[in-house]
Coordinates of N, CA and C in Angstrom, one line a residue:
X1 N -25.4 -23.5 6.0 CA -24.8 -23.6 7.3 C -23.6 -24.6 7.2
X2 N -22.5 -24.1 8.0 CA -21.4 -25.0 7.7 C -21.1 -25.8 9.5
X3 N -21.4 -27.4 9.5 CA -21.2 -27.6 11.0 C -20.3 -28.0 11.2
X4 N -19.4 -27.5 12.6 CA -18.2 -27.5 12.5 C -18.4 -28.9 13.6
X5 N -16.7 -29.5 14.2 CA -16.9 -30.4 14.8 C -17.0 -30.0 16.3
X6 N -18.0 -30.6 17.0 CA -17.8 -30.7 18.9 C -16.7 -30.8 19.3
X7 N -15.5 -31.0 18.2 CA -14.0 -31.2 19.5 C -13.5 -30.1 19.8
X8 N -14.7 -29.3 20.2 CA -13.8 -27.3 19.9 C -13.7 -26.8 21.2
X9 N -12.6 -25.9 21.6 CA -12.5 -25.6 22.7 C -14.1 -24.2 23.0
X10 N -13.8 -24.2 23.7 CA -14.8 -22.8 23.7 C -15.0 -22.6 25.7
X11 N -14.9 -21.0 25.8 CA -15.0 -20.5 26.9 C -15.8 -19.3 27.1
X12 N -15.9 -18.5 28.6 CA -16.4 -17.5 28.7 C -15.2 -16.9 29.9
X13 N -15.0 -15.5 29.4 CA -13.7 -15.1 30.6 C -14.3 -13.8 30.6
X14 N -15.0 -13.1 32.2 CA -14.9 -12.0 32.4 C -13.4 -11.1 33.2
X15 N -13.3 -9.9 31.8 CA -12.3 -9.1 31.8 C -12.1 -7.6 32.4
X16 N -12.0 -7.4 33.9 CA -12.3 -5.9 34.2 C -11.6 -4.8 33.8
X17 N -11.8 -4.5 32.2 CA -11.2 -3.6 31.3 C -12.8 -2.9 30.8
X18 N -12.2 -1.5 30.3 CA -13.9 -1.0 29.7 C -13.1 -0.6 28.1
X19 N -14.5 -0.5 27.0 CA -14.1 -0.7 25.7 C -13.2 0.2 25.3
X20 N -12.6 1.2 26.1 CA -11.3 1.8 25.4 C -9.9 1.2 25.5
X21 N -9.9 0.4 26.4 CA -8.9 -0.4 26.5 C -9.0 -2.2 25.8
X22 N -10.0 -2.2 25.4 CA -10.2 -3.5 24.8 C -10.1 -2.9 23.3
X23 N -10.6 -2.0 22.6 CA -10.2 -2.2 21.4 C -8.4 -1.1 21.6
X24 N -8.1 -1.0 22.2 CA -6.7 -1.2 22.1 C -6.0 -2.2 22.1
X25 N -6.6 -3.1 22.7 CA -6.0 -4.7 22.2 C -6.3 -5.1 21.3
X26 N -7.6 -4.6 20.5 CA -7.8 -5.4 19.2 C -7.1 -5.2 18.0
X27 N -7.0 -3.1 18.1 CA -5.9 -2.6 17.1 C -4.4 -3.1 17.4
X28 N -3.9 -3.7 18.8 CA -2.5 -4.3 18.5 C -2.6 -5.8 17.8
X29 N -3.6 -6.4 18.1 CA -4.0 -7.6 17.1 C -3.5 -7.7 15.5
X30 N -3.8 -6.2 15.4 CA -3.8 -5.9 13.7 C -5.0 -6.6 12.9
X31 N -5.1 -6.9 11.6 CA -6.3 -7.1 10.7 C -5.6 -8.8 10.5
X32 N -4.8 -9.4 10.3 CA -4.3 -11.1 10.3 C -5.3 -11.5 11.6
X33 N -6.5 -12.4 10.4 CA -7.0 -13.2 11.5 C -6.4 -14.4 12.6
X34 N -6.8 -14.7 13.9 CA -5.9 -15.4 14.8 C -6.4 -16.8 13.9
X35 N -5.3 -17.5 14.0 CA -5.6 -18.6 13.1 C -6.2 -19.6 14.2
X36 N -7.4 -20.5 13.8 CA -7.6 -20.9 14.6 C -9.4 -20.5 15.8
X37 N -9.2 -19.5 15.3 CA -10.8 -18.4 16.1 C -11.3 -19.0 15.2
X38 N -12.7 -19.5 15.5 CA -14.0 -19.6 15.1 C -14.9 -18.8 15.2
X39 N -15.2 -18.3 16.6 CA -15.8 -17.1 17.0 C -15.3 -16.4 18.2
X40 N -15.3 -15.0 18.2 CA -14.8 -14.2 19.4 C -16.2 -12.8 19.5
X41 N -17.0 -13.1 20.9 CA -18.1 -11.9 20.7 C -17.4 -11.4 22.0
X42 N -17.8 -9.8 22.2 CA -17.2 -9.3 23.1 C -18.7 -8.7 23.6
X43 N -19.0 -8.6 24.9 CA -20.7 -8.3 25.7 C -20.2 -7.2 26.9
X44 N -20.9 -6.1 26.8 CA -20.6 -5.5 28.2 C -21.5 -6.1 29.7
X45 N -20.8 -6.0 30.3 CA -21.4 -6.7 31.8 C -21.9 -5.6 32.3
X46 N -23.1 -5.8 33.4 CA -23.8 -4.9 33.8 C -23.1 -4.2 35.1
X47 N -21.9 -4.6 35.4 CA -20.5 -3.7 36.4 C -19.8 -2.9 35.6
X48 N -19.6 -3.0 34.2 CA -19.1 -2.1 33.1 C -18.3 -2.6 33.0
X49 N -17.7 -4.1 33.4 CA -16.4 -4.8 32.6 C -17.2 -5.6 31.7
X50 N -16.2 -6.3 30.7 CA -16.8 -7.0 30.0 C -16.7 -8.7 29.9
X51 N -17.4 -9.4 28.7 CA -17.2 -10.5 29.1 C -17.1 -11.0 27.6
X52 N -16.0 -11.6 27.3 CA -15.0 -12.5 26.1 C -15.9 -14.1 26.2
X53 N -16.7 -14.0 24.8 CA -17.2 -15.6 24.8 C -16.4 -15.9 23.6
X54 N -15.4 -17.0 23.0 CA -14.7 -17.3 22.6 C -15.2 -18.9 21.9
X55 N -14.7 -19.6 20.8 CA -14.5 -20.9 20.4 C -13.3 -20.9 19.8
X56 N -12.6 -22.2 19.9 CA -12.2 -22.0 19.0 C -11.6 -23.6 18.2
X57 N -11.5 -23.5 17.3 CA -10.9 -25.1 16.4 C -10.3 -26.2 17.7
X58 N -9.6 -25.4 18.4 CA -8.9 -26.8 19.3 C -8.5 -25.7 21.0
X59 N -7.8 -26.5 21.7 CA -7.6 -25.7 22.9 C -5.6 -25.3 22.5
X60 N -5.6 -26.4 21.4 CA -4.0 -26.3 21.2 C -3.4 -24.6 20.4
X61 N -5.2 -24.4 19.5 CA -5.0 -23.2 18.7 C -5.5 -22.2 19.7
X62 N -5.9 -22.0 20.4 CA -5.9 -20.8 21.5 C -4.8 -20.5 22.3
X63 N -4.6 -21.9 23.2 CA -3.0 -21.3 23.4 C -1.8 -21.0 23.0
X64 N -1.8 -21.3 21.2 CA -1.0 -20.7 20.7 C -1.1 -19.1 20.4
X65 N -2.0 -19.0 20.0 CA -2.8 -17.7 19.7 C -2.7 -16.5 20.5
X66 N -2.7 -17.1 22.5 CA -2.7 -16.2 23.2 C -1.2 -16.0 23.5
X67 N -0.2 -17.0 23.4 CA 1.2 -17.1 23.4 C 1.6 -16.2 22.8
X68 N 1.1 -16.2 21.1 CA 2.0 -15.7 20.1 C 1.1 -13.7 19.6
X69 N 0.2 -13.9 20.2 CA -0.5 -12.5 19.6 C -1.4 -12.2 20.3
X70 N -2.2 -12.6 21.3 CA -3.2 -11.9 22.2 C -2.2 -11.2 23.5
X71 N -1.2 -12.2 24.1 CA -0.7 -11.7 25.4 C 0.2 -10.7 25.3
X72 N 1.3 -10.6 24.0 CA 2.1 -9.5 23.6 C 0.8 -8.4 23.5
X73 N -0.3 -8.3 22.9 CA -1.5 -7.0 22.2 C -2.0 -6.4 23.7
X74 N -1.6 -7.4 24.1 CA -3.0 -7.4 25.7 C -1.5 -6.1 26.7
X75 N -0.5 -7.1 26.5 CA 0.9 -6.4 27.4 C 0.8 -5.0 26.9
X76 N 0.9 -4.7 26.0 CA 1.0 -3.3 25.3 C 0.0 -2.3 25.1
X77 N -1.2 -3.2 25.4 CA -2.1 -1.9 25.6 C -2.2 -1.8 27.1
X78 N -1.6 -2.4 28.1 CA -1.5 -2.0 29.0 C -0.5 -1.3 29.7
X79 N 0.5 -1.2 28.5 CA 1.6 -0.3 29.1 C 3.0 -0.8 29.5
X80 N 3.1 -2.1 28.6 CA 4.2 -3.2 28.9 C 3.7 -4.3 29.8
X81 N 2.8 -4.8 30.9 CA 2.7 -5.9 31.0 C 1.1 -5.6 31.9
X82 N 0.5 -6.9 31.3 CA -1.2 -7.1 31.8 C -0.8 -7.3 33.6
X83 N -1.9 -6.6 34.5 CA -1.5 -7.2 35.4 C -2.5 -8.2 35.9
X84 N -1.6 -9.2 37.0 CA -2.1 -9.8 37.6 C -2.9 -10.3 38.9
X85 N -4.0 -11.3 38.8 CA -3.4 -12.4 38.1 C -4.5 -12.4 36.7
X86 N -4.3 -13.4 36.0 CA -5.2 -13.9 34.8 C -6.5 -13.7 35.1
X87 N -7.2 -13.2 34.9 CA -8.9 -13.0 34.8 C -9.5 -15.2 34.4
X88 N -10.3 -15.3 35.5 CA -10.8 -16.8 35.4 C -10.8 -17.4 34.1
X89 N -10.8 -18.3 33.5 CA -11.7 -19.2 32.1 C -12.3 -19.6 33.0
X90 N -14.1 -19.5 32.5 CA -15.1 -21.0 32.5 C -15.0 -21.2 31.1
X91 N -14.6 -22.7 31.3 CA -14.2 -23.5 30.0 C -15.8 -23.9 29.7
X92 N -16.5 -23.7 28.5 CA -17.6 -24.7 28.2 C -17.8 -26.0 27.4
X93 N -19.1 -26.5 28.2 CA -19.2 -27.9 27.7 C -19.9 -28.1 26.2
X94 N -19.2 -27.9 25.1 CA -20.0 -27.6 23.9 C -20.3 -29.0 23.4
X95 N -22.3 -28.5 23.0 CA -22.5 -29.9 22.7 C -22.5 -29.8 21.4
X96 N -22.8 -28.5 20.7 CA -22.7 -28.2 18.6 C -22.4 -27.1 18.7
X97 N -21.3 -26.4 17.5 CA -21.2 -25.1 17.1 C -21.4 -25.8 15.4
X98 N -22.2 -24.3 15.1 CA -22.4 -24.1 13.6 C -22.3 -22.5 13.5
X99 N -22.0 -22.5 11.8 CA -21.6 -20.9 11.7 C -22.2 -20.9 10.2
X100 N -23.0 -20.1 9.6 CA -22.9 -19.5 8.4 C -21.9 -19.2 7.5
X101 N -21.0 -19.6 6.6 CA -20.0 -19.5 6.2 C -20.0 -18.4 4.6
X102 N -20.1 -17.5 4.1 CA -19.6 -16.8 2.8 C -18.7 -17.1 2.3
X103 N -18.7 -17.2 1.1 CA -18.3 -17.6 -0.1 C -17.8 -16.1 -0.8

């Protein structure tokens, strides 16, 4: 097990998209991991939208991340621009993340 540090951003954002339109965001993402993601799990909610639990290294690398490649992937699978407004962050209060790491 590899433990990473508590100074990590990490949230929960429910998104009222259903999984045909969410993995259209993932395939504009492409296979270049977001630099920065630690973890990203995607959960269906029991209204059929879904819900984005996220960590990541810093809050400086997520909003780069969403600047440079989630909000362009997100714009385009919606047909030129997401609409508004922004779907909430609950920011969480992490007290440890650890992760299994491969070699």
């Amino acid at each position: 097990m590899k433990e990473l540090s508590t100074m990590v951003y990490a949230f929960i954002q429910d998104v009222p998209i259903n999984e045909a339109l969410y993995h259209r965001v993932m395939e504009g993402l492409g296979a270049e991991p977001l630099v920065g993601l630690v973890l990203h799990l995607c959960v269906r909610r029991s209204d059929g939208g879904l819900r984005y639990i996220d960590v990541w290294e810093s809050q400086e690398a997520c909003t780069r991340a969403f600047d440079e490649r989630i909000h362009p992937a997100v714009d385009a699978a919606f047909g030129g621009a997401r609409p508004s407004p922004e779907p909430e962050v609950q920011v969480l209060d992490v007290v440890d993340v650890r992760t299994a790491v491969r070699s």
